[in-house]
mmCIF file of C-alpha atoms in Angstrom:
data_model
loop_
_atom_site.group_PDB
_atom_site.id
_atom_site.type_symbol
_atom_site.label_atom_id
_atom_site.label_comp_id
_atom_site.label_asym_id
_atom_site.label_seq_id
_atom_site.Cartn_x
_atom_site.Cartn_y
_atom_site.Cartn_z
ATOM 1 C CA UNK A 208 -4.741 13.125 -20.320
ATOM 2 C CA UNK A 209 -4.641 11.667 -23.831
ATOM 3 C CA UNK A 210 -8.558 11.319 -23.936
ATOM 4 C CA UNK A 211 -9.603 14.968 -23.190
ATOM 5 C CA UNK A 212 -13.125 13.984 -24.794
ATOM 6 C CA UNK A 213 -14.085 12.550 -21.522
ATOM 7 C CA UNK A 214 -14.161 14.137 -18.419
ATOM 8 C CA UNK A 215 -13.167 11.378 -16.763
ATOM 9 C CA UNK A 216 -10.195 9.614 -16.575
ATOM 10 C CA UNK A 217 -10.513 6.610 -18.169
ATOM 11 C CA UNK A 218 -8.784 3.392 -16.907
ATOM 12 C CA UNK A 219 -7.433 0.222 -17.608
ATOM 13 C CA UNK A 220 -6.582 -2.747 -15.593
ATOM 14 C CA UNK A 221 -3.883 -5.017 -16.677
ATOM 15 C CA UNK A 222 -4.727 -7.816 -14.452
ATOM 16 C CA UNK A 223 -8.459 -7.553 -13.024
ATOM 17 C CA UNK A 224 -9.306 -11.068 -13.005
ATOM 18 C CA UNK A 225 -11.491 -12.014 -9.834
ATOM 19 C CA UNK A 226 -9.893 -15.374 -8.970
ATOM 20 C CA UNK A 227 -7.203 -13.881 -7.595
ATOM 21 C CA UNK A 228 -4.684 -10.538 -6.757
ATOM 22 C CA UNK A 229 -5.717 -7.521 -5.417
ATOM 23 C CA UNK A 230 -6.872 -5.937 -8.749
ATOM 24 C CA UNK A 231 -10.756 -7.476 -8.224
ATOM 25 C CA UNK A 232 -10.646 -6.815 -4.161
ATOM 26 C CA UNK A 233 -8.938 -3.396 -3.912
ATOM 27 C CA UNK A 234 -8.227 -1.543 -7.098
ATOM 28 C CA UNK A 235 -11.512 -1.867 -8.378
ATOM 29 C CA UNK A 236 -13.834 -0.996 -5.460
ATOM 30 C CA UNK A 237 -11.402 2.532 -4.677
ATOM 31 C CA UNK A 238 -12.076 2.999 -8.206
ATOM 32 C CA UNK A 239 -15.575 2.679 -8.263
ATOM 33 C CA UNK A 240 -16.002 4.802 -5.063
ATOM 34 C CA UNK A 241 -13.809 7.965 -6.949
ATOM 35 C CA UNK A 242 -16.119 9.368 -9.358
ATOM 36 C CA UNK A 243 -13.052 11.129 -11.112
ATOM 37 C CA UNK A 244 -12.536 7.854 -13.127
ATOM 38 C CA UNK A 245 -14.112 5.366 -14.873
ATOM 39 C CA UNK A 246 -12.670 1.737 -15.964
ATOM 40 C CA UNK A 247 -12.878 1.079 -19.469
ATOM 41 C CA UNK A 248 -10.497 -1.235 -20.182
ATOM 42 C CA UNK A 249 -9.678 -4.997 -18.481
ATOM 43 C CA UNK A 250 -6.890 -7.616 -19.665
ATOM 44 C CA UNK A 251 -5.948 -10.825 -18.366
ATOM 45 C CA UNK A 252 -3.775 -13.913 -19.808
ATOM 46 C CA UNK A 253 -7.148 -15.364 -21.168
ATOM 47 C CA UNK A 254 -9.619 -13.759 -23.689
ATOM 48 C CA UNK A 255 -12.692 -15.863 -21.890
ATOM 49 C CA UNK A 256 -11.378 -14.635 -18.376
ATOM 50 C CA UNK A 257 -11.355 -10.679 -19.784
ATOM 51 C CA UNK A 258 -14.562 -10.875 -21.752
ATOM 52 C CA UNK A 259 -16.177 -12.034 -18.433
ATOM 53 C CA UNK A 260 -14.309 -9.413 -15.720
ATOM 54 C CA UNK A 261 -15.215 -6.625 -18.589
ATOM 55 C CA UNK A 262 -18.748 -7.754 -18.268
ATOM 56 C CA UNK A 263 -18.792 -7.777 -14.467
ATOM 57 C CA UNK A 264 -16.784 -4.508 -14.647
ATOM 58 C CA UNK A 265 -18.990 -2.305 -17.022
ATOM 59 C CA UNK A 266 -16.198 -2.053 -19.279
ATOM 60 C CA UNK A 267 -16.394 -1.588 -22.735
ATOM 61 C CA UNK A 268 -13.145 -3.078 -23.899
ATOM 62 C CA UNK A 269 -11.268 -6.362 -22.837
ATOM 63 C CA UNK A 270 -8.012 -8.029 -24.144
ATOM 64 C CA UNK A 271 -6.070 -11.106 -23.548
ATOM 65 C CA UNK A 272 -2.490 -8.712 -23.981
ATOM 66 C CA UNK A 273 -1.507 -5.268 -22.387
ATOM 67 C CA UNK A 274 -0.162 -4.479 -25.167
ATOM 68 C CA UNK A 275 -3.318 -4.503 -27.147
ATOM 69 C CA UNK A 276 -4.720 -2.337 -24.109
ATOM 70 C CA UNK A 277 -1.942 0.211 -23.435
ATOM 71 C CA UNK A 278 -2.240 1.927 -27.002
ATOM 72 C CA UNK A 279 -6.020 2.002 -26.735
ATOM 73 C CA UNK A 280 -7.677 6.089 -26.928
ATOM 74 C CA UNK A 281 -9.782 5.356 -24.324
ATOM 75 C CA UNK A 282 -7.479 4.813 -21.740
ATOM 76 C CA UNK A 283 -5.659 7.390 -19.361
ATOM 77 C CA UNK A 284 -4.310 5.390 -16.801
ATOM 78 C CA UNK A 285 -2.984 1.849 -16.710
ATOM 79 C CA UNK A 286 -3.228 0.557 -13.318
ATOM 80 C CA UNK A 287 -0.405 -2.754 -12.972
ATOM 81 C CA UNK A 288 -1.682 -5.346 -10.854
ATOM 82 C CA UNK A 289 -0.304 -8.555 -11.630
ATOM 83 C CA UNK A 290 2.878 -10.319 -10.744
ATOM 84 C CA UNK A 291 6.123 -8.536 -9.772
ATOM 85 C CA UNK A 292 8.677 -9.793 -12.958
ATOM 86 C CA UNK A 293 5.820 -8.792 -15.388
ATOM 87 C CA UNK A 294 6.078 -5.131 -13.864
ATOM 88 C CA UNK A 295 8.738 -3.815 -15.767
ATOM 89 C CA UNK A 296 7.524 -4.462 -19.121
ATOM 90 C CA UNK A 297 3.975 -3.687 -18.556
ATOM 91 C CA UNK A 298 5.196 -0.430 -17.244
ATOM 92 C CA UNK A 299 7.840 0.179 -19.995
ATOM 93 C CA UNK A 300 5.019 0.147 -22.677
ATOM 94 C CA UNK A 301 2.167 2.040 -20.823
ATOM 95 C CA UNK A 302 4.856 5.116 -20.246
ATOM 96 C CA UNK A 303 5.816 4.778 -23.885
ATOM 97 C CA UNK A 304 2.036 4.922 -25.208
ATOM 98 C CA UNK A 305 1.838 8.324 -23.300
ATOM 99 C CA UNK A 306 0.225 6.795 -20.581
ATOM 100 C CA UNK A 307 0.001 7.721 -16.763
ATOM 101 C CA UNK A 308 0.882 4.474 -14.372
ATOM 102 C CA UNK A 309 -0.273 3.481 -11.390
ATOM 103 C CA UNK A 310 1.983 -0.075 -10.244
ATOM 104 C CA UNK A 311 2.045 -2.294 -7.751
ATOM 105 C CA UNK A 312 4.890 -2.558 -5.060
ATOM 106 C CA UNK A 313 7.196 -3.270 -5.640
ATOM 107 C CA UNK A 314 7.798 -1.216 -8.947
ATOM 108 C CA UNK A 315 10.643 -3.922 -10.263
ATOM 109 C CA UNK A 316 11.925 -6.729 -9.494
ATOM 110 C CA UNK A 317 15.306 -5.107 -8.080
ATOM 111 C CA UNK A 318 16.871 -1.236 -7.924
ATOM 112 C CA UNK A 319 18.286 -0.970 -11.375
ATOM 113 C CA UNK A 320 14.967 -1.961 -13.010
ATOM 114 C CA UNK A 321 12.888 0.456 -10.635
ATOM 115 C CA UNK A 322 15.565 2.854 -11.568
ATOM 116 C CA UNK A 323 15.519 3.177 -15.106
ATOM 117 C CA UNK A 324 11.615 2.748 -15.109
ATOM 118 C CA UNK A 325 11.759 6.257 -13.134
ATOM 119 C CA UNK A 326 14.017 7.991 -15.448
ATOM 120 C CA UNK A 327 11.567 6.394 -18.609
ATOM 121 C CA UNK A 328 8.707 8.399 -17.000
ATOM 122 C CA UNK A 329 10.246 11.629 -16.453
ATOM 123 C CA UNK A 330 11.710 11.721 -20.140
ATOM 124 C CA UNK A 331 8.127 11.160 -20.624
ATOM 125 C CA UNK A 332 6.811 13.525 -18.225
ATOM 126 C CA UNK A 333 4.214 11.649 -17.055
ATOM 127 C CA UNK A 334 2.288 11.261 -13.838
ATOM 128 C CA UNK A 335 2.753 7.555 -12.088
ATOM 129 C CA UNK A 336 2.084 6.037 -8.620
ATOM 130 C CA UNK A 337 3.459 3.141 -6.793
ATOM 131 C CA UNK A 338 0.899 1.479 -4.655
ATOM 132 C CA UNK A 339 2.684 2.467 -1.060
ATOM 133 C CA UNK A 340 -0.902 2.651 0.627
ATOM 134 C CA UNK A 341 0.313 2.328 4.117
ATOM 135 C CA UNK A 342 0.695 6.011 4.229
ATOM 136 C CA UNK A 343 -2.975 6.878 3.851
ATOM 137 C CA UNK A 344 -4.246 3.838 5.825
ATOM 138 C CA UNK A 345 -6.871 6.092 8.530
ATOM 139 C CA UNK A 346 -4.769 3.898 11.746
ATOM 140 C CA UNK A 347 -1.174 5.457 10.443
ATOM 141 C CA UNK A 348 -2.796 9.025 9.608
ATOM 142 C CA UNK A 349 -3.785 9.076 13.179
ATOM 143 C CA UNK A 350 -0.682 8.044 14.291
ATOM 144 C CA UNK A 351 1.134 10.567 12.567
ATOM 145 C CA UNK A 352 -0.769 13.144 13.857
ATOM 146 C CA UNK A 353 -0.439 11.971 17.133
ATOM 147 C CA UNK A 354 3.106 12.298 17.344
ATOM 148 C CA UNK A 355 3.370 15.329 15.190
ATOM 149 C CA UNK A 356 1.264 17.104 17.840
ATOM 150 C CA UNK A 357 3.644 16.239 20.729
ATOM 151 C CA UNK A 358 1.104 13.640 22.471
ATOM 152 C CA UNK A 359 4.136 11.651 24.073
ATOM 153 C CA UNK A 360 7.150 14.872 24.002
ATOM 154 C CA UNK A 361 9.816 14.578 21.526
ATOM 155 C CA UNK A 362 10.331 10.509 19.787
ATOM 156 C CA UNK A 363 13.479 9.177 20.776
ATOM 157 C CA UNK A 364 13.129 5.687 19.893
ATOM 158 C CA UNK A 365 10.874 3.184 17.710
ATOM 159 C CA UNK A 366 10.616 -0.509 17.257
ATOM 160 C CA UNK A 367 8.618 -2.449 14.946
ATOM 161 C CA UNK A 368 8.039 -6.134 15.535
ATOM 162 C CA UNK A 369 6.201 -8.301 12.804
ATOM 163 C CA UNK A 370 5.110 -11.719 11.782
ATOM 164 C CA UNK A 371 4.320 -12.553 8.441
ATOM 165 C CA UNK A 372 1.507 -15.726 8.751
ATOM 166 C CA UNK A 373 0.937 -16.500 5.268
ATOM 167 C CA UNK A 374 2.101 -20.004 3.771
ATOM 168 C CA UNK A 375 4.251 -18.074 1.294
ATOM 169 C CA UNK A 376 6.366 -16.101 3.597
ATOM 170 C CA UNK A 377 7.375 -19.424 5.443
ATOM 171 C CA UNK A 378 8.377 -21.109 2.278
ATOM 172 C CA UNK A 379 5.168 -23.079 1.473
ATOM 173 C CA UNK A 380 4.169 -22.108 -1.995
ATOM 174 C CA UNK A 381 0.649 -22.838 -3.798
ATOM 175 C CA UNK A 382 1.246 -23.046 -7.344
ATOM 176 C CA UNK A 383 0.270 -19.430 -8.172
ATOM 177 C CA UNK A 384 2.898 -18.349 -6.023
ATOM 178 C CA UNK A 385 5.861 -20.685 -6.746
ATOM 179 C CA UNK A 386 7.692 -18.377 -8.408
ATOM 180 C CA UNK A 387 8.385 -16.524 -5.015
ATOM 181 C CA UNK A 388 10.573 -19.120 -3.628
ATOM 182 C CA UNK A 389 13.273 -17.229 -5.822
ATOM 183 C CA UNK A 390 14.870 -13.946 -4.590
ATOM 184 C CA UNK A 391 14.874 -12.602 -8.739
ATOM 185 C CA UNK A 392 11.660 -12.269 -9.117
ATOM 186 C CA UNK A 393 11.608 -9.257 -6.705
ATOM 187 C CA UNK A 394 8.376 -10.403 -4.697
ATOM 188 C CA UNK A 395 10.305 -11.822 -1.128
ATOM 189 C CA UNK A 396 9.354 -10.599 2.622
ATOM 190 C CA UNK A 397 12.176 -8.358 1.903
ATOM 191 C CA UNK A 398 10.698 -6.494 -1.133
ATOM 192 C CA UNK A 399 7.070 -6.673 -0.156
ATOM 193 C CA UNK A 400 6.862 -6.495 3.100
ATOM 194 C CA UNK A 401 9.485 -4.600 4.731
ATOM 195 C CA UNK A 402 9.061 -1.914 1.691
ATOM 196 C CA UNK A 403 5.390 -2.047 3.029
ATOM 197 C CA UNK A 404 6.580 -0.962 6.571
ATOM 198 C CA UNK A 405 8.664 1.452 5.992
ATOM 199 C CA UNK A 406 6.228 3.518 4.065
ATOM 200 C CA UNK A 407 3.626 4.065 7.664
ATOM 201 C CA UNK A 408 7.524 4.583 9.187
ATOM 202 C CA UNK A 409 8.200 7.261 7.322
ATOM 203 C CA UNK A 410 4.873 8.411 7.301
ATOM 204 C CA UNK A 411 4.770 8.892 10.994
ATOM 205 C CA UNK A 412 8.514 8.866 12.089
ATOM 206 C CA UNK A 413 10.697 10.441 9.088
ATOM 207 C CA UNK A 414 13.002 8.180 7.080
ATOM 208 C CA UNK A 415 16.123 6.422 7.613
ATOM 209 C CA UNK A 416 19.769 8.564 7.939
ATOM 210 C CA UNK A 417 22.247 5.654 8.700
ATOM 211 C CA UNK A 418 20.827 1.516 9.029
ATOM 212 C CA UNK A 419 22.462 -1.657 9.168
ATOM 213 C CA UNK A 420 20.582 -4.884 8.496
ATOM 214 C CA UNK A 421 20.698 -8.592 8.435
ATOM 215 C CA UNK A 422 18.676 -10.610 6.036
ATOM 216 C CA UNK A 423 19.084 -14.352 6.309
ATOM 217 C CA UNK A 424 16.908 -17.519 5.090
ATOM 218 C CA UNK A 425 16.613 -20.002 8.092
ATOM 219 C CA UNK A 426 14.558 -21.900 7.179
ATOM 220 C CA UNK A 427 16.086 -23.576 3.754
ATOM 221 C CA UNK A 428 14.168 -24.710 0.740
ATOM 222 C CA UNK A 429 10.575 -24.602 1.131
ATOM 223 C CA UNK A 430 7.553 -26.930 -0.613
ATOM 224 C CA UNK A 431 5.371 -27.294 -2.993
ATOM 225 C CA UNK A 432 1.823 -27.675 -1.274
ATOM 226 C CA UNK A 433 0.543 -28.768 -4.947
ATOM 227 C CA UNK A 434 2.821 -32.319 -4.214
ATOM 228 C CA UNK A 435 4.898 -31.470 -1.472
ATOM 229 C CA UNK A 436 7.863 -32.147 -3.186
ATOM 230 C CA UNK A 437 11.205 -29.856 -2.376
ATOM 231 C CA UNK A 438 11.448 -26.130 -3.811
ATOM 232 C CA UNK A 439 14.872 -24.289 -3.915
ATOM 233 C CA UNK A 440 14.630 -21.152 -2.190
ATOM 234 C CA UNK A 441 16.495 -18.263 -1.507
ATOM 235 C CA UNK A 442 14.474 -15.804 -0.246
ATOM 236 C CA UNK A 443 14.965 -14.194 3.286
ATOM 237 C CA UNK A 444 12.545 -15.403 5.955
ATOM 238 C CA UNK A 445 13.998 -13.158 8.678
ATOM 239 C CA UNK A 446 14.885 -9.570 8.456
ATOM 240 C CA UNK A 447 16.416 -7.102 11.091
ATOM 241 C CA UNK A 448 16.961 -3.422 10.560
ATOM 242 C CA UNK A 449 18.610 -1.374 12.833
ATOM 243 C CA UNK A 450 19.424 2.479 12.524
ATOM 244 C CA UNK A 451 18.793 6.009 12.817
ATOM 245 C CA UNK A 452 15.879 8.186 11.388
ATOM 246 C CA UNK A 453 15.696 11.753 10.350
ATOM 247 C CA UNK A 454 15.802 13.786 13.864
ATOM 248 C CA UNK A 455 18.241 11.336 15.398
ATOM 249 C CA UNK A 456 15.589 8.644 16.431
ATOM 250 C CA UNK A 457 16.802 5.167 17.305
ATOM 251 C CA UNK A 458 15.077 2.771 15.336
ATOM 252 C CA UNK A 459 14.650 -1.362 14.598
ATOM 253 C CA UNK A 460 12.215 -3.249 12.614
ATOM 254 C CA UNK A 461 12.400 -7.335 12.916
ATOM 255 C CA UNK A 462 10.331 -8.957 10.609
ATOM 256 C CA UNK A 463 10.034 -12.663 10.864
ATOM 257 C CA UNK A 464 8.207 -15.272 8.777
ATOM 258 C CA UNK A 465 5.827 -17.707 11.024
ATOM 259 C CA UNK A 466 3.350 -17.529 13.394
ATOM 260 C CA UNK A 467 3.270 -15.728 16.572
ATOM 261 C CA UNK A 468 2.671 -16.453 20.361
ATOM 262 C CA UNK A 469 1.097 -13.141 20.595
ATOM 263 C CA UNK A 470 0.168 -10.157 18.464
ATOM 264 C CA UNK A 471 1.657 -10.332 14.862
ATOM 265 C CA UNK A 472 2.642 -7.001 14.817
ATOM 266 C CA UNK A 473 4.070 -4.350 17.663
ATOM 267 C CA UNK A 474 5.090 -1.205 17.253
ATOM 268 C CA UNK A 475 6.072 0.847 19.874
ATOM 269 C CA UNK A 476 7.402 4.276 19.710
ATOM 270 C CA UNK A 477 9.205 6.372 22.930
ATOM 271 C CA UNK A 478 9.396 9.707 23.576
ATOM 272 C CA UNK A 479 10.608 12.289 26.161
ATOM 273 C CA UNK A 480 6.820 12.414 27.671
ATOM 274 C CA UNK A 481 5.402 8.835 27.002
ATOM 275 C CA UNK A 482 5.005 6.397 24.845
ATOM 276 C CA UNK A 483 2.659 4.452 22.540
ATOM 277 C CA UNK A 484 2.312 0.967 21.573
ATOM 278 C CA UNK A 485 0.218 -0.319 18.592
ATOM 279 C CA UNK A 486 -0.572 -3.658 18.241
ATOM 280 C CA UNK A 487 -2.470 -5.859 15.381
ATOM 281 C CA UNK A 488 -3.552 -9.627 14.898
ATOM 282 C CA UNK A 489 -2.087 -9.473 11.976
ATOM 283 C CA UNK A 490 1.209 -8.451 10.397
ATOM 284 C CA UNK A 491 0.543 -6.027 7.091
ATOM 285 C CA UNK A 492 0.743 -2.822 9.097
ATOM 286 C CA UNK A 493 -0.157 -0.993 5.550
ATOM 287 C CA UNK A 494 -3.390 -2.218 6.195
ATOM 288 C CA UNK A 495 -4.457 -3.953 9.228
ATOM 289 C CA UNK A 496 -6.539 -2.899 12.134
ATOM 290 C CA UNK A 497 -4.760 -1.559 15.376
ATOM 291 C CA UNK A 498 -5.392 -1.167 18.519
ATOM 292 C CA UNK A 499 -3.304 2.071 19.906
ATOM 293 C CA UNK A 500 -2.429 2.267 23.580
ATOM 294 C CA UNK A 501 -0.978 5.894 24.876
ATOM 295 C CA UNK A 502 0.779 6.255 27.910
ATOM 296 C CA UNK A 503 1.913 10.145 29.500
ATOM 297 C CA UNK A 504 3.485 10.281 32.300
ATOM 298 C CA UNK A 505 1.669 9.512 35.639
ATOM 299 C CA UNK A 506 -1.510 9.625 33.512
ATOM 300 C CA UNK A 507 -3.456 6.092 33.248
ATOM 301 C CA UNK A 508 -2.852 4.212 30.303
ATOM 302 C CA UNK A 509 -5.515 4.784 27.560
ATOM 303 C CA UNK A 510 -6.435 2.821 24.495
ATOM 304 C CA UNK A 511 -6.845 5.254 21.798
ATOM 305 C CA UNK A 512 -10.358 4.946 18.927
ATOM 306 C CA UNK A 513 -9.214 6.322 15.484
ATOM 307 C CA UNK A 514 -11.474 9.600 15.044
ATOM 308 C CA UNK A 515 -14.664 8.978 13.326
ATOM 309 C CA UNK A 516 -14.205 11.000 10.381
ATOM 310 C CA UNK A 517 -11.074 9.013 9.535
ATOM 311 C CA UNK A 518 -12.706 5.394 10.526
ATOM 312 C CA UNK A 519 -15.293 6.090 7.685
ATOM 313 C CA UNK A 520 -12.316 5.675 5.048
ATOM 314 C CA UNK A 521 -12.825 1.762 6.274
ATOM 315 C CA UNK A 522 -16.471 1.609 6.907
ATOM 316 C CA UNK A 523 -18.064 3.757 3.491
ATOM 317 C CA UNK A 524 -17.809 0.415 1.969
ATOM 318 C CA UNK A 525 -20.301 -1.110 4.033
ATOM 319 C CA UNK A 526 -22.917 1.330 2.479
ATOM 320 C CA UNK A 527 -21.951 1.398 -1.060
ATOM 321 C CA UNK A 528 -23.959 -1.335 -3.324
ATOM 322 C CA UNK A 529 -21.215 -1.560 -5.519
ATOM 323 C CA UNK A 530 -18.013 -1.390 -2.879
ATOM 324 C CA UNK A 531 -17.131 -4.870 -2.334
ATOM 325 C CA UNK A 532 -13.964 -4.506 -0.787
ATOM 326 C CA UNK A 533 -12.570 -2.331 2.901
ATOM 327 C CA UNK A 534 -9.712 -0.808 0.678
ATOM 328 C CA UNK A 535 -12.195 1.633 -1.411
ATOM 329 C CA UNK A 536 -12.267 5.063 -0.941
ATOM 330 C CA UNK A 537 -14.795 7.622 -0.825
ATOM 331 C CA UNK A 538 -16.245 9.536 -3.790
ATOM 332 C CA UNK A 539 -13.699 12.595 -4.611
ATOM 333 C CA UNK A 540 -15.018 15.833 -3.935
ATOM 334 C CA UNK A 541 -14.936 18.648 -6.687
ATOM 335 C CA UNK A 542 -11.151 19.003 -7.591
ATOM 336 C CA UNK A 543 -9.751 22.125 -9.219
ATOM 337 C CA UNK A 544 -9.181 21.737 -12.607
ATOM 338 C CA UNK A 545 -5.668 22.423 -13.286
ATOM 339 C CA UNK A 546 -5.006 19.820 -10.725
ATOM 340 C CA UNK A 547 -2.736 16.875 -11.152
ATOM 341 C CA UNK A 548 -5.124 13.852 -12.179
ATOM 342 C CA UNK A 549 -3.345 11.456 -10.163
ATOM 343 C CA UNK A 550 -3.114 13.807 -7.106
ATOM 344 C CA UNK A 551 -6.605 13.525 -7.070
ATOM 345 C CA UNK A 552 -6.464 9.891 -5.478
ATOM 346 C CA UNK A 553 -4.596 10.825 -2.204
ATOM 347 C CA UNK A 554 -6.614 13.920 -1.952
ATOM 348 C CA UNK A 555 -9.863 12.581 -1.648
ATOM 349 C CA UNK A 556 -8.600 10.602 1.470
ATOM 350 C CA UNK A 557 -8.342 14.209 3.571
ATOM 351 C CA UNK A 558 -11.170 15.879 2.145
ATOM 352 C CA UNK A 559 -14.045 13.724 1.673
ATOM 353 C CA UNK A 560 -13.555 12.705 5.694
ATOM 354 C CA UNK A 561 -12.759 16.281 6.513
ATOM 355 C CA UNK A 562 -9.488 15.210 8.184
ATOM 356 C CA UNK A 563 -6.214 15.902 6.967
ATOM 357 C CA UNK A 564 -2.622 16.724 8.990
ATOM 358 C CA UNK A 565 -4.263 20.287 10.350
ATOM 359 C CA UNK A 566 -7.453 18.735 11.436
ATOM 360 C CA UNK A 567 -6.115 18.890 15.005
ATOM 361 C CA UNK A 568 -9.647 18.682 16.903
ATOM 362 C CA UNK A 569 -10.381 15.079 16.821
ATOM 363 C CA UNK A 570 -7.072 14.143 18.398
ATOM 364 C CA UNK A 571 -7.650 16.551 21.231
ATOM 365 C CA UNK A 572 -10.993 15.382 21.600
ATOM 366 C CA UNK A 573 -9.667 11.526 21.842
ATOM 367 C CA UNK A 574 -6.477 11.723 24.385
ATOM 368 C CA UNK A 575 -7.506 14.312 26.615
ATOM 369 C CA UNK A 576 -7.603 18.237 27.205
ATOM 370 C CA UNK A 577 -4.023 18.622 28.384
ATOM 371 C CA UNK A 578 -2.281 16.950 24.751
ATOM 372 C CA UNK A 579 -0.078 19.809 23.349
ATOM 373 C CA UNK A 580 -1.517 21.701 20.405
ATOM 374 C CA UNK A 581 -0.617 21.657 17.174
ATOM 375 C CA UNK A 582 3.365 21.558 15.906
ATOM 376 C CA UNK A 583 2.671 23.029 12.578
#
């Protein structure tokens, strides 16, 4: 930390504006729920915009520039939350004012970029994130566990079926988000959304050892909704994976732009003694709400409830008078001190719910006295 006056680390947000982007409705509230750090500093593209999101904040700094913010004292941690082409740069100058990162996925607007900001922060040796929340989302956690504890025998096979609803995806672009119609700006249902997807994958499944894929834009230019006039585009609205995971298990994701005649997303997972299909209304599987459906053998079908003490990751808001959004977090417990700032984040998801991957008891409790014990 480059502030060691404090004992907490101090942050600033390089795009916190409340009209729009999830720095207002998700970085914020998990950072006002972890009492490990404190935001000090705000910027946006306007000085009126920043003095007013620092005064809603509780901040004592604001700034129309990153730059001006990166290099402030104050600040430990520069948390990236505006568009994807503005990434690298941002990034680039917070690692060289000695500063930890967290960033937005994606990290760059293509591999090379993502690439060489990686080898920039371990010259540096600092600590960064990249916001892949799907993996700590409560639904996937319980997933995970689920499967690692042998609930349906060994996985053998996995599909993923989603469908992205928003205007954007289907090449219909307010003018916020024009700049999406083109594929070099790094922020496409390739990118984004897929990248999104395969993070609760891996999570819960292991990650890919051989894939093929298909990525294809069939439906052509898309349109302004400002004046409906024509907008090139060459961004993929349809996207099919198909390979092999870790463990030899046959997997396919299909992500499609549009709307759906049933559930947005499906995800369905076989194994040697049953299966499980989870289904959502909507298609961000990092974040949505499922419903999870077991079947074992001859035993009757059973729709699964997440275990309490995970399900209070998305309810604590509810009961916090300054938690305005369902992606905070709950206060971190004590930490140790010669642990890793930033590990702090993902550690407070286990232990301030008292559930973590050896926290075996709830699943029992939820599918039945017969479900194998633990792998591990």
């Amino acid at each position: 930390m480059t502030n060691s006056a404090h004992t907490q680390i101090g942050v600033g947000i390089i795009g916190a504006s409340s009209d729009r982007g999830w720095g207002g409705i998700a970085h914020v509230p998990a950072l006002q729920a972890l009492d490990a750090f404190q935001i000090r500093a705000v910027s946006t593209t306007r000085m009126e915009s920043a003095n007013a999101t620092a005064r809603r904040l509780g901040a004592d700094l604001a700034f129309h520039t990153h730059e001006a913010l990166v290099v402030r004292p104050e600040v430990d941690l520069v948390v990236v939350a505006v568009k994807v082409p503005e990434h690298k740069q941002i990034v680039s100058d917070a690692l060289a004012a000695g500063k930890m990162v967290y960033c937005e996925w994606p990290l760059a607007t293509n591999l090379s970029e993502a690439e060489a900001l990686e080898g920039f922060a371990r010259e540096r040796r600092l600590r960064t994130v990249v916001g892949l929340q799907g993996g700590l989302h409560p639904p996937v956690l319980f997933l995970r566990d689920l499967i690692a504890q042998g609930a349906i025998g060994k996985p053998l096979s996995t599909s993923i079926r989603a469908h992205l609803t928003d205007d954007m995806w289907a090449g219909r672009y307010d003018p916020p988000v024009e700049y999406m119609a083109q594929a070099k700006h790094g922020a496409t249902l390739l990118s984004i959304m897929l990248g999104h997807g395969l993070e609760p994958l891996a999570r819960v499944l292991g990650t890919f050892e051989s894939l093929s894929a298909v990525v294809a834009n069939q439906r052509g230019d898309g349109v302004r909704l400002s004046d409906g006039a024509s907008l090139p585009k060459d961004t993929p609205d349809e996207i099919v994976v198909a390979g092999v995971l870790e463990g030899g298990i046959v997997t396919s994701l299909h992500y499609s732009a549009g709307q759906p005649a049933g559930s947005a997303t499906v995800w369905e997972i076989q194994g040697t003694e049953g299966s499980v299909r989870v289904e959502s209304a909507s298609g961000y599987l990092h974040f949505t709400d499922f419903t999870i459906t077991l079947r074992r053998g001859s035993e009757p079908v059973q729709v699964l409830q997440v275990p309490p003490p995970l399900m209070r990751l998305l309810t604590c808001n509810s009961t916090h008078p300054q938690r305005g959004s369902p992606a905070s977090t709950p206060s971190s417990p004590p930490t140790s001190a010669t642990e890793p700032p930033m590990r702090r984040i993902s550690r407070s998801h286990s232990i301030a719910t008292g559930y973590s991957r050896r926290s075996h008891g709830p699943l029992k409790q939820v599918i039945g006295s017969t479900c194998p014990g633990p792998t591990e």
